[in-house]
């Protein structure tokens, strides 16, 4: 495996790989771009061909080609490896039969099942009837083929017999969610007499199925929807239908349209609107939102939004709001879904998209149209619906705007609204979401930032190193001082790159442990992308002064605490010593701060 990774890295150039996804422009020895992983206007995403790494100085993401493909395609390492192996023309050795995991077997079963259903739709009589129904609803032959729509025959053991003959055990078929054992012990197919929509993972492998009835009489007599239960491969709280095909388009358009049904996704995509996904019969979950966030923070919803109730849909949207998504609502004519609209006239959809309303405006308009904003009861009812929605807005300026708006429209003082807003408890508090799931940018401490800046300035002008005292060096984190040490020894970080390290050909790197190569690469890239004209020495002195002051301030804080506890415990001898120490420190701080 390591050989394959090395081989792929040797054959591919990071600039070409990343350049096939986003537009790069050359700047000095490196390339830069607007980061595809966070929203920004000024490009802070850099690619270094010399080191074969990328790094975003805005959101702190970075790594090698594998990391980039994982991040942009939203796939696991194994899948990134497959994608890049194909690009590089490197053949990955097949995994031996014994090593095939349970997962692999389940993937195979799902793939066979999808083929079985597709064939049934094309060839069986009932299947042809189902296909006629789909075509009649406006779905094209191409869409049926691309989305691999199929038909499950109306028999008890159609698929399961087929899979058994292909060598799969009943237990495996059951684990894939395709068969069930009755109370009497007989084994039967889960999907019978239904149109089948395979559900794909991010890598376009079939992981589950959704079955829909289509005959009029069935619609009233049996369950309209049957879906794969949660299996090793399929977790409905994580899957978003259509994301495998939509992800790059979502990123390109920086917006994701959320619909309810599978047919909505297919019909919209057929009409050229590809940035569309459907939840699999659940309200939006934190998992789905986290996945979506990799691609865009803008959501357009195209489903029934009940404003007043406390439905799962509303909670999901609330959660998205809390997680910092910008949400707009597509206003559709009553009793119609996107699939109907597209079937009738695709250009209607464009009009609907153009008239999307922000979630706040939508909630405001709907709520005010339903309540009497003049009566005290009406005012109370309105605020009961709108306050939680306002409370979820992460940006305080935007939040304060809507507070003012609400106060103005119901004719009360802003303070009264602010007061009530404090009392509102949000439902996602009860979901037990960790704060870091809501805010996800890593933040570095001032000390860490200064450390990095100082190191980058040393890399840029090595003579800066001589300005550091022995005490200063002790203040650096062990990792960073190791990188500085290595650099001092070699006087050139140009030779520092992961490729050289991995092959072990480049001697100077011998002194740097592999886990620090990433940090060294990041810091040297940082030193390269700095503006050309700065006075590296003056800049270094400024940073060093702040770095030293920060340390003394921390020390002072600690001494103050010790003084406080010495006073509490009446340790007078110690107290005198501490006060002396405090005064010395303050004097040093004063001296430092006055040096220019
Ligand atoms: Zn970024």
XYZ file of C-alpha atoms and ligand atoms in Angstrom:
597
model
C 0.000 0.000 0.000
C 2.796 2.430 0.938
C 4.395 1.719 -2.405
C 1.183 2.560 -4.221
C 0.879 5.842 -2.305
C 4.457 6.775 -3.136
C 3.982 5.780 -6.751
C 0.853 7.941 -7.018
C 2.602 10.912 -5.393
C 5.516 10.569 -7.767
C 3.360 10.410 -10.859
C 0.939 13.209 -10.036
C 1.666 16.884 -9.672
C -0.321 18.538 -6.902
C -0.803 21.664 -9.007
C -2.507 19.683 -11.757
C -4.637 17.643 -9.374
C -5.892 20.650 -7.413
C -6.070 22.728 -10.595
C -8.571 20.261 -12.011
C -10.995 21.206 -9.228
C -10.359 24.907 -8.655
C -8.750 27.790 -10.487
C -5.159 28.384 -9.373
C -3.036 31.399 -10.138
C 0.712 31.538 -9.859
C 2.355 33.681 -7.231
C 6.120 33.372 -6.922
C 7.074 29.769 -6.404
C 3.553 28.877 -5.299
C -0.018 28.955 -6.511
C -2.975 30.561 -4.802
C -6.748 30.369 -5.024
C -9.946 31.287 -3.264
C -10.362 28.508 -0.710
C -12.977 25.910 -1.706
C -13.491 24.920 1.921
C -14.572 28.178 3.523
C -16.126 31.294 2.127
C -13.735 34.134 1.460
C -13.103 36.873 -1.073
C -9.345 37.338 -0.757
C -7.561 34.100 -1.677
C -5.738 32.508 1.248
C -5.464 29.008 -0.189
C -1.915 28.104 -1.319
C -0.392 25.196 -3.188
C 3.330 24.555 -3.024
C 4.668 22.475 -5.921
C 8.100 22.200 -4.277
C 6.653 20.590 -1.184
C 3.652 19.012 -2.897
C 1.366 20.397 -0.206
C -1.579 22.780 0.066
C -2.638 24.993 2.925
C -5.383 27.506 3.587
C -4.321 30.309 5.910
C -7.968 31.245 6.380
C -9.481 28.036 7.684
C -6.238 26.233 8.582
C -6.967 23.198 6.427
C -4.059 21.672 4.596
C -2.239 18.517 3.560
C -1.141 16.523 0.538
C -3.058 15.451 -2.597
C -4.814 12.670 -0.715
C -6.029 15.110 1.925
C -7.255 17.484 -0.762
C -9.218 14.851 -2.659
C -10.724 13.526 0.576
C -11.822 16.997 1.531
C -13.152 18.169 -1.820
C -14.851 14.922 -2.788
C -15.986 14.314 0.772
C -14.691 10.735 0.766
C -12.607 8.510 3.028
C -8.915 7.861 2.467
C -9.518 4.553 0.676
C -11.758 6.229 -1.876
C -9.358 9.138 -2.367
C -6.677 6.546 -3.026
C -8.852 4.904 -5.691
C -9.595 8.223 -7.381
C -5.944 9.275 -7.465
C -4.704 5.825 -8.444
C -6.944 6.054 -11.481
C -5.672 9.538 -12.336
C -2.086 8.371 -11.960
C -2.660 5.115 -13.814
C -1.423 3.149 -10.825
C -3.012 -0.234 -10.343
C -4.039 -1.015 -6.791
C -3.557 -4.670 -5.925
C -6.910 -6.368 -5.417
C -7.663 -7.387 -1.883
C -7.604 -11.150 -1.487
C -10.814 -13.093 -0.984
C -10.102 -13.803 2.678
C -9.554 -10.163 3.430
C -12.923 -9.150 2.055
C -14.813 -7.682 4.924
C -18.460 -7.989 5.711
C -18.854 -4.501 4.300
C -17.504 -5.567 0.923
C -19.982 -8.442 0.779
C -22.833 -6.050 1.579
C -21.699 -3.647 -1.145
C -21.736 -6.530 -3.596
C -25.212 -7.601 -2.545
C -26.543 -4.065 -2.962
C -24.946 -3.803 -6.400
C -26.416 -7.130 -7.507
C -29.808 -6.129 -6.150
C -29.707 -2.828 -8.047
C -28.944 -4.711 -11.276
C -31.732 -7.167 -10.578
C -34.262 -4.352 -10.083
C -33.058 -2.509 -13.205
C -33.495 -5.635 -15.306
C -36.976 -6.191 -13.905
C -38.018 -2.674 -14.884
C -36.846 -3.245 -18.447
C -37.975 -6.808 -19.010
C -40.840 -7.973 -16.796
C -44.411 -7.097 -17.691
C -45.170 -5.429 -14.379
C -41.804 -3.651 -14.644
C -42.696 -2.258 -18.059
C -45.916 -0.950 -16.574
C -43.913 0.772 -13.831
C -41.606 2.279 -16.433
C -44.565 3.560 -18.410
C -45.766 5.261 -15.250
C -42.370 6.937 -14.740
C -42.180 8.113 -18.338
C -45.734 9.392 -17.991
C -44.657 11.500 -15.031
C -42.027 13.146 -17.210
C -38.949 11.157 -16.219
C -36.698 10.574 -19.223
C -35.160 7.270 -20.341
C -31.749 8.758 -19.568
C -32.734 9.703 -16.036
C -34.092 6.219 -15.384
C -30.782 4.805 -16.541
C -28.543 7.303 -14.759
C -30.339 7.046 -11.444
C -30.629 3.285 -11.891
C -34.354 3.253 -11.174
C -35.704 -0.295 -11.026
C -38.674 -2.437 -10.198
C -39.158 -5.066 -7.481
C -41.512 -7.807 -8.668
C -44.590 -8.495 -6.606
C -43.467 -11.916 -5.345
C -42.237 -13.135 -1.963
C -38.892 -14.516 -3.094
C -37.711 -12.821 -6.247
C -34.581 -10.956 -5.258
C -33.678 -13.329 -2.427
C -33.718 -16.361 -4.752
C -31.594 -14.459 -7.222
C -29.060 -13.468 -4.546
C -29.013 -16.993 -3.079
C -28.184 -18.369 -6.513
C -25.332 -15.869 -6.701
C -23.889 -17.390 -3.536
C -25.054 -15.054 -0.778
C -26.400 -16.363 2.521
C -29.782 -15.435 3.966
C -28.108 -13.724 6.894
C -26.140 -11.529 4.525
C -29.233 -10.623 2.509
C -30.963 -9.730 5.759
C -27.977 -7.655 6.903
C -28.092 -5.729 3.639
C -31.690 -4.843 4.518
C -33.138 -6.662 1.525
C -34.787 -9.685 3.151
C -36.748 -10.500 6.279
C -37.556 -13.632 8.235
C -41.221 -14.048 9.171
C -42.419 -15.249 12.569
C -42.929 -18.669 11.052
C -39.365 -18.720 9.855
C -39.879 -18.217 6.128
C -37.580 -15.806 4.342
C -38.981 -13.121 2.038
C -38.094 -9.958 0.083
C -38.467 -6.585 1.777
C -39.278 -4.809 -1.488
C -42.212 -6.178 -3.459
C -44.310 -4.649 -6.248
C -42.587 -1.282 -6.049
C -40.567 1.150 -8.111
C -37.085 1.056 -6.651
C -34.698 3.985 -6.196
C -31.183 2.899 -5.231
C -29.529 5.172 -2.678
C -25.833 5.896 -3.266
C -23.001 6.802 -0.953
C -20.643 9.682 -1.759
C -18.652 7.354 -3.948
C -21.718 6.384 -6.013
C -21.866 2.867 -4.606
C -25.342 1.523 -3.887
C -25.893 1.275 -0.132
C -29.676 1.106 0.216
C -33.008 1.377 -1.547
C -36.271 3.244 -1.410
C -39.393 1.516 -2.735
C -42.492 3.452 -3.891
C -45.896 2.133 -4.906
C -47.322 3.547 -8.117
C -50.641 1.799 -8.777
C -53.592 3.862 -7.652
C -55.142 1.057 -5.595
C -51.841 0.357 -3.798
C -51.538 3.949 -2.700
C -54.395 3.547 -0.272
C -53.942 -0.082 0.705
C -50.278 -0.501 1.588
C -47.448 1.617 2.894
C -46.511 4.196 0.290
C -42.823 4.130 1.150
C -40.539 1.279 2.133
C -36.873 2.017 2.770
C -33.789 0.040 3.676
C -33.474 -0.003 7.474
C -30.181 1.081 8.998
C -27.445 -1.353 8.005
C -23.680 -1.474 8.147
C -23.647 0.573 4.930
C -26.791 2.641 5.176
C -27.644 5.083 7.936
C -30.609 7.233 7.048
C -29.502 9.975 9.430
C -26.291 10.388 7.421
C -27.337 9.774 3.825
C -28.406 12.573 1.532
C -29.964 11.226 -1.663
C -28.216 12.529 -4.755
C -25.215 14.072 -3.002
C -22.805 11.781 -4.868
C -23.749 13.442 -8.142
C -24.566 16.872 -6.758
C -21.555 17.615 -4.579
C -19.321 19.325 -7.100
C -22.208 21.326 -8.479
C -23.202 22.387 -4.968
C -19.693 23.674 -4.450
C -19.571 25.369 -7.815
C -22.883 27.158 -7.296
C -22.183 27.528 -3.577
C -25.762 26.529 -2.825
C -27.651 23.349 -2.132
C -31.333 22.814 -2.896
C -32.997 20.512 -0.396
C -36.071 18.627 -1.515
C -38.223 15.948 0.023
C -38.495 13.188 -2.558
C -36.190 11.110 -4.708
C -38.195 11.963 -7.821
C -37.763 15.670 -7.044
C -33.987 15.207 -7.168
C -34.139 13.221 -10.400
C -36.515 15.583 -12.170
C -34.593 18.712 -11.160
C -31.323 17.182 -12.243
C -32.925 16.145 -15.534
C -33.874 19.786 -16.093
C -30.268 20.864 -15.490
C -30.504 21.820 -11.811
C -27.870 19.532 -10.408
C -27.167 20.978 -6.988
C -30.094 19.153 -5.414
C -30.303 16.542 -2.640
C -33.110 14.911 -0.672
C -33.143 13.827 2.936
C -34.087 10.180 3.226
C -37.380 10.548 4.975
C -35.870 12.278 7.990
C -35.588 15.862 9.046
C -32.096 17.272 8.640
C -29.712 15.739 11.138
C -26.459 17.186 12.521
C -24.546 14.530 10.529
C -26.148 15.493 7.233
C -25.548 19.156 7.903
C -21.904 18.553 8.735
C -21.461 16.722 5.434
C -23.286 19.465 3.523
C -21.113 22.093 5.130
C -18.099 20.671 3.311
C -19.686 21.818 0.071
C -21.697 24.945 0.840
C -23.212 26.962 3.653
C -26.173 28.054 1.579
C -29.347 25.989 1.663
C -32.500 26.504 -0.358
C -35.415 24.476 0.951
C -38.141 23.267 -1.369
C -40.523 21.564 0.986
C -43.451 22.260 3.198
C -42.296 24.617 5.895
C -44.731 24.700 8.717
C -44.172 27.889 10.578
C -46.259 27.463 13.688
C -45.811 23.834 14.715
C -42.900 22.050 16.310
C -42.294 19.539 13.537
C -39.140 17.573 12.805
C -38.661 19.597 9.616
C -38.725 22.836 11.519
C -36.257 21.521 14.068
C -33.901 20.416 11.291
C -34.017 23.862 9.719
C -33.478 25.420 13.142
C -30.425 23.263 13.601
C -29.045 24.330 10.223
C -29.578 27.936 11.238
C -27.679 27.425 14.494
C -24.841 25.770 12.588
C -24.436 28.955 10.602
C -26.106 27.980 7.322
C -27.778 30.705 5.290
C -31.223 29.397 4.535
C -33.603 30.515 1.863
C -37.079 29.211 1.206
C -38.336 28.425 -2.288
C -42.002 29.336 -2.456
C -43.912 26.747 -4.452
C -47.542 26.809 -5.494
C -49.736 24.979 -3.033
C -50.000 21.182 -3.365
C -47.193 20.887 -5.855
C -43.724 19.464 -5.491
C -40.609 20.248 -7.551
C -41.128 17.127 -9.698
C -44.603 18.357 -10.748
C -43.304 21.821 -11.524
C -40.474 20.495 -13.691
C -42.777 18.076 -15.507
C -45.091 20.961 -16.336
C -42.558 23.605 -17.272
C -38.894 23.674 -16.221
C -38.670 27.442 -16.626
C -41.177 27.858 -13.778
C -38.509 26.468 -11.516
C -36.112 29.241 -12.492
C -38.683 31.829 -11.491
C -39.192 30.092 -8.165
C -35.447 30.022 -7.570
C -35.106 33.701 -8.334
C -37.795 34.569 -5.823
C -36.335 32.614 -2.918
C -36.911 34.318 0.403
C -34.537 34.383 3.350
C -35.747 32.148 6.142
C -36.275 35.121 8.445
C -38.343 37.078 5.927
C -40.290 33.918 5.243
C -41.073 33.330 8.913
C -41.912 36.987 9.429
C -44.247 37.231 6.439
C -46.042 33.967 7.153
C -46.472 34.627 10.849
C -47.705 38.181 10.406
C -50.156 37.091 7.734
C -51.718 34.613 10.145
C -51.927 36.683 13.313
C -53.436 39.984 14.280
C -50.425 42.097 15.184
C -52.660 44.728 16.794
C -54.116 42.608 19.587
C -52.064 41.680 22.673
C -52.762 37.958 22.045
C -51.604 38.317 18.455
C -48.393 40.069 19.497
C -47.680 37.301 21.978
C -48.403 34.545 19.453
C -46.198 36.218 16.847
C -43.267 36.571 19.225
C -43.656 32.966 20.330
C -43.010 31.795 16.767
C -40.362 34.350 15.830
C -38.205 34.630 18.946
C -36.656 31.147 18.659
C -35.918 31.791 14.991
C -34.201 35.074 15.845
C -32.307 33.539 18.732
C -30.683 31.001 16.390
C -29.001 33.664 14.250
C -25.291 33.302 15.059
C -24.337 36.779 13.817
C -25.202 39.404 16.441
C -25.578 42.276 13.976
C -28.058 40.317 11.907
C -29.817 39.186 15.094
C -30.142 42.708 16.365
C -31.617 43.784 13.019
C -34.438 41.256 13.346
C -35.018 42.185 16.990
C -35.586 45.774 15.859
C -37.784 44.598 13.026
C -39.977 42.523 15.331
C -40.239 45.351 17.883
C -41.223 47.796 15.157
C -43.819 45.538 13.559
C -45.632 44.659 16.768
C -45.192 48.182 18.108
C -43.270 47.546 21.300
C -39.955 48.756 22.667
C -36.851 46.929 21.495
C -35.853 46.277 25.119
C -39.012 44.245 25.655
C -38.112 41.981 22.721
C -34.521 41.629 23.936
C -35.814 40.741 27.396
C -38.081 37.988 26.033
C -35.352 36.729 23.725
C -33.181 35.960 26.753
C -35.839 33.602 28.109
C -36.101 31.511 24.937
C -34.707 27.993 25.175
C -33.751 26.349 21.883
C -34.708 22.786 21.063
C -31.222 21.857 19.867
C -29.931 22.517 23.395
C -31.787 19.316 24.181
C -30.072 17.480 21.321
C -26.871 17.638 23.346
C -24.845 19.159 20.540
C -21.334 19.966 21.593
C -20.400 23.609 21.069
C -17.636 22.632 18.659
C -20.173 20.997 16.388
C -21.786 24.363 16.014
C -18.698 26.533 15.604
C -16.067 24.664 13.659
C -13.146 26.915 12.897
C -10.059 26.049 14.920
C -8.661 29.103 16.644
C -5.080 29.530 17.689
C -3.992 31.347 20.802
C -2.096 34.600 20.480
C 1.003 32.780 21.719
C 0.695 30.119 19.012
C 0.223 32.767 16.345
C 3.299 34.660 17.520
C 5.342 31.463 17.623
C 4.402 30.692 14.032
C 5.086 34.205 12.868
C 8.508 34.281 14.551
C 9.433 30.950 13.019
C 8.286 32.024 9.577
C 10.403 35.154 9.917
C 13.435 33.064 10.865
C 12.886 30.915 7.814
C 12.713 34.014 5.724
C 15.752 35.741 7.214
C 17.896 33.208 9.082
C 19.918 35.937 10.843
C 16.802 36.697 12.917
C 17.602 33.564 14.861
C 20.507 35.380 16.521
C 18.096 37.832 18.118
C 16.646 35.053 20.260
C 18.019 34.543 23.738
C 18.308 31.133 25.369
C 15.285 32.011 27.525
C 13.240 32.899 24.450
C 13.933 29.524 22.915
C 12.533 27.826 26.005
C 9.235 29.639 25.504
C 8.580 27.977 22.162
C 6.549 24.778 22.037
C 8.760 21.658 21.758
C 7.511 20.941 18.222
C 8.306 24.399 16.925
C 11.716 24.561 18.583
C 12.553 21.236 16.956
C 11.635 22.645 13.554
C 13.693 25.764 14.229
C 16.585 23.586 15.407
C 16.469 21.493 12.268
C 16.374 24.563 10.126
C 19.305 26.122 11.952
C 21.309 23.010 11.381
C 20.627 22.913 7.651
C 20.242 26.618 6.936
C 17.834 25.784 4.184
C 14.321 24.615 4.287
C 14.072 24.391 0.539
C 15.111 20.837 0.895
C 12.356 20.165 3.340
C 9.598 18.419 1.566
C 7.539 15.413 2.258
C 8.551 13.608 -0.879
C 12.225 13.724 0.025
C 11.445 12.628 3.535
C 9.327 9.701 2.468
C 12.027 8.392 0.193
C 14.686 9.038 2.841
C 17.061 10.281 0.165
C 17.486 13.715 1.581
C 19.903 13.557 4.461
C 19.204 16.851 6.262
C 15.714 15.689 7.014
C 17.009 12.856 9.082
C 16.957 15.146 12.092
C 13.252 15.884 11.836
C 10.781 13.244 12.993
C 8.138 12.411 10.351
C 5.261 13.805 12.422
C 6.854 17.261 12.298
C 7.352 17.404 8.543
C 3.809 18.709 8.047
C 4.421 21.530 10.514
C 7.783 22.370 8.924
C 6.212 22.447 5.470
C 3.367 24.622 6.693
C 5.739 27.091 8.352
C 8.060 27.352 5.393
C 5.117 27.896 3.038
C 3.916 30.571 5.450
C 7.317 32.260 5.273
C 7.203 32.264 1.477
C 3.801 33.786 1.015
C 4.479 36.826 3.178
C 4.423 40.147 1.405
C 7.689 40.883 -0.335
C 8.482 44.301 1.092
C 8.344 43.787 4.826
C 11.393 44.514 6.966
C 11.855 41.041 8.371
C 14.137 42.182 11.163
C 11.901 44.971 12.459
C 8.870 42.721 12.166
C 10.716 39.991 14.047
C 11.672 42.376 16.855
C 8.059 43.532 17.214
C 6.776 39.994 17.421
C 9.511 38.969 19.804
C 8.681 41.841 22.128
C 5.027 40.895 22.196
C 5.974 37.260 22.671
C 8.117 38.094 25.707
C 5.504 40.453 27.182
C 2.835 37.799 26.806
C 4.971 35.397 28.790
C 5.572 37.910 31.585
C 1.875 38.791 31.694
C 1.045 35.129 32.162
C 3.631 34.950 34.910
C 2.194 38.036 36.606
C -1.243 36.510 36.512
C 0.041 33.378 38.176
C 1.881 35.323 40.891
C -1.279 37.344 41.610
C -3.172 34.122 42.174
C -0.418 32.835 44.468
C -0.447 36.104 46.399
C -4.196 35.804 46.841
C -3.962 32.292 48.243
C -0.951 33.184 50.434
C -3.060 35.990 51.903
C -6.002 33.669 52.458
C -3.811 31.138 54.189
C -1.897 33.848 56.067
C 1.524 32.614 54.904
C 3.275 35.886 55.551
C 6.828 34.748 54.795
C 5.858 33.518 51.392
C 3.764 36.590 50.764
C 6.771 38.913 51.004
C 8.712 36.804 48.561
C 5.802 36.736 46.095
C 5.281 40.476 46.248
C 8.976 41.002 45.530
C 8.699 38.639 42.557
C 5.613 40.487 41.338
C 7.407 43.825 41.468
C 10.421 42.465 39.604
C 8.205 41.029 36.904
C 6.227 44.228 36.542
C 9.448 46.152 36.141
C 10.682 43.789 33.442
C 7.348 44.074 31.635
C 7.565 47.830 31.846
C 11.098 47.778 30.425
C 10.074 45.505 27.575
C 7.046 47.554 26.693
C 9.138 50.702 26.525
C 11.787 49.339 24.207
C 11.075 50.437 20.711
Zn -9.984 27.848 3.728
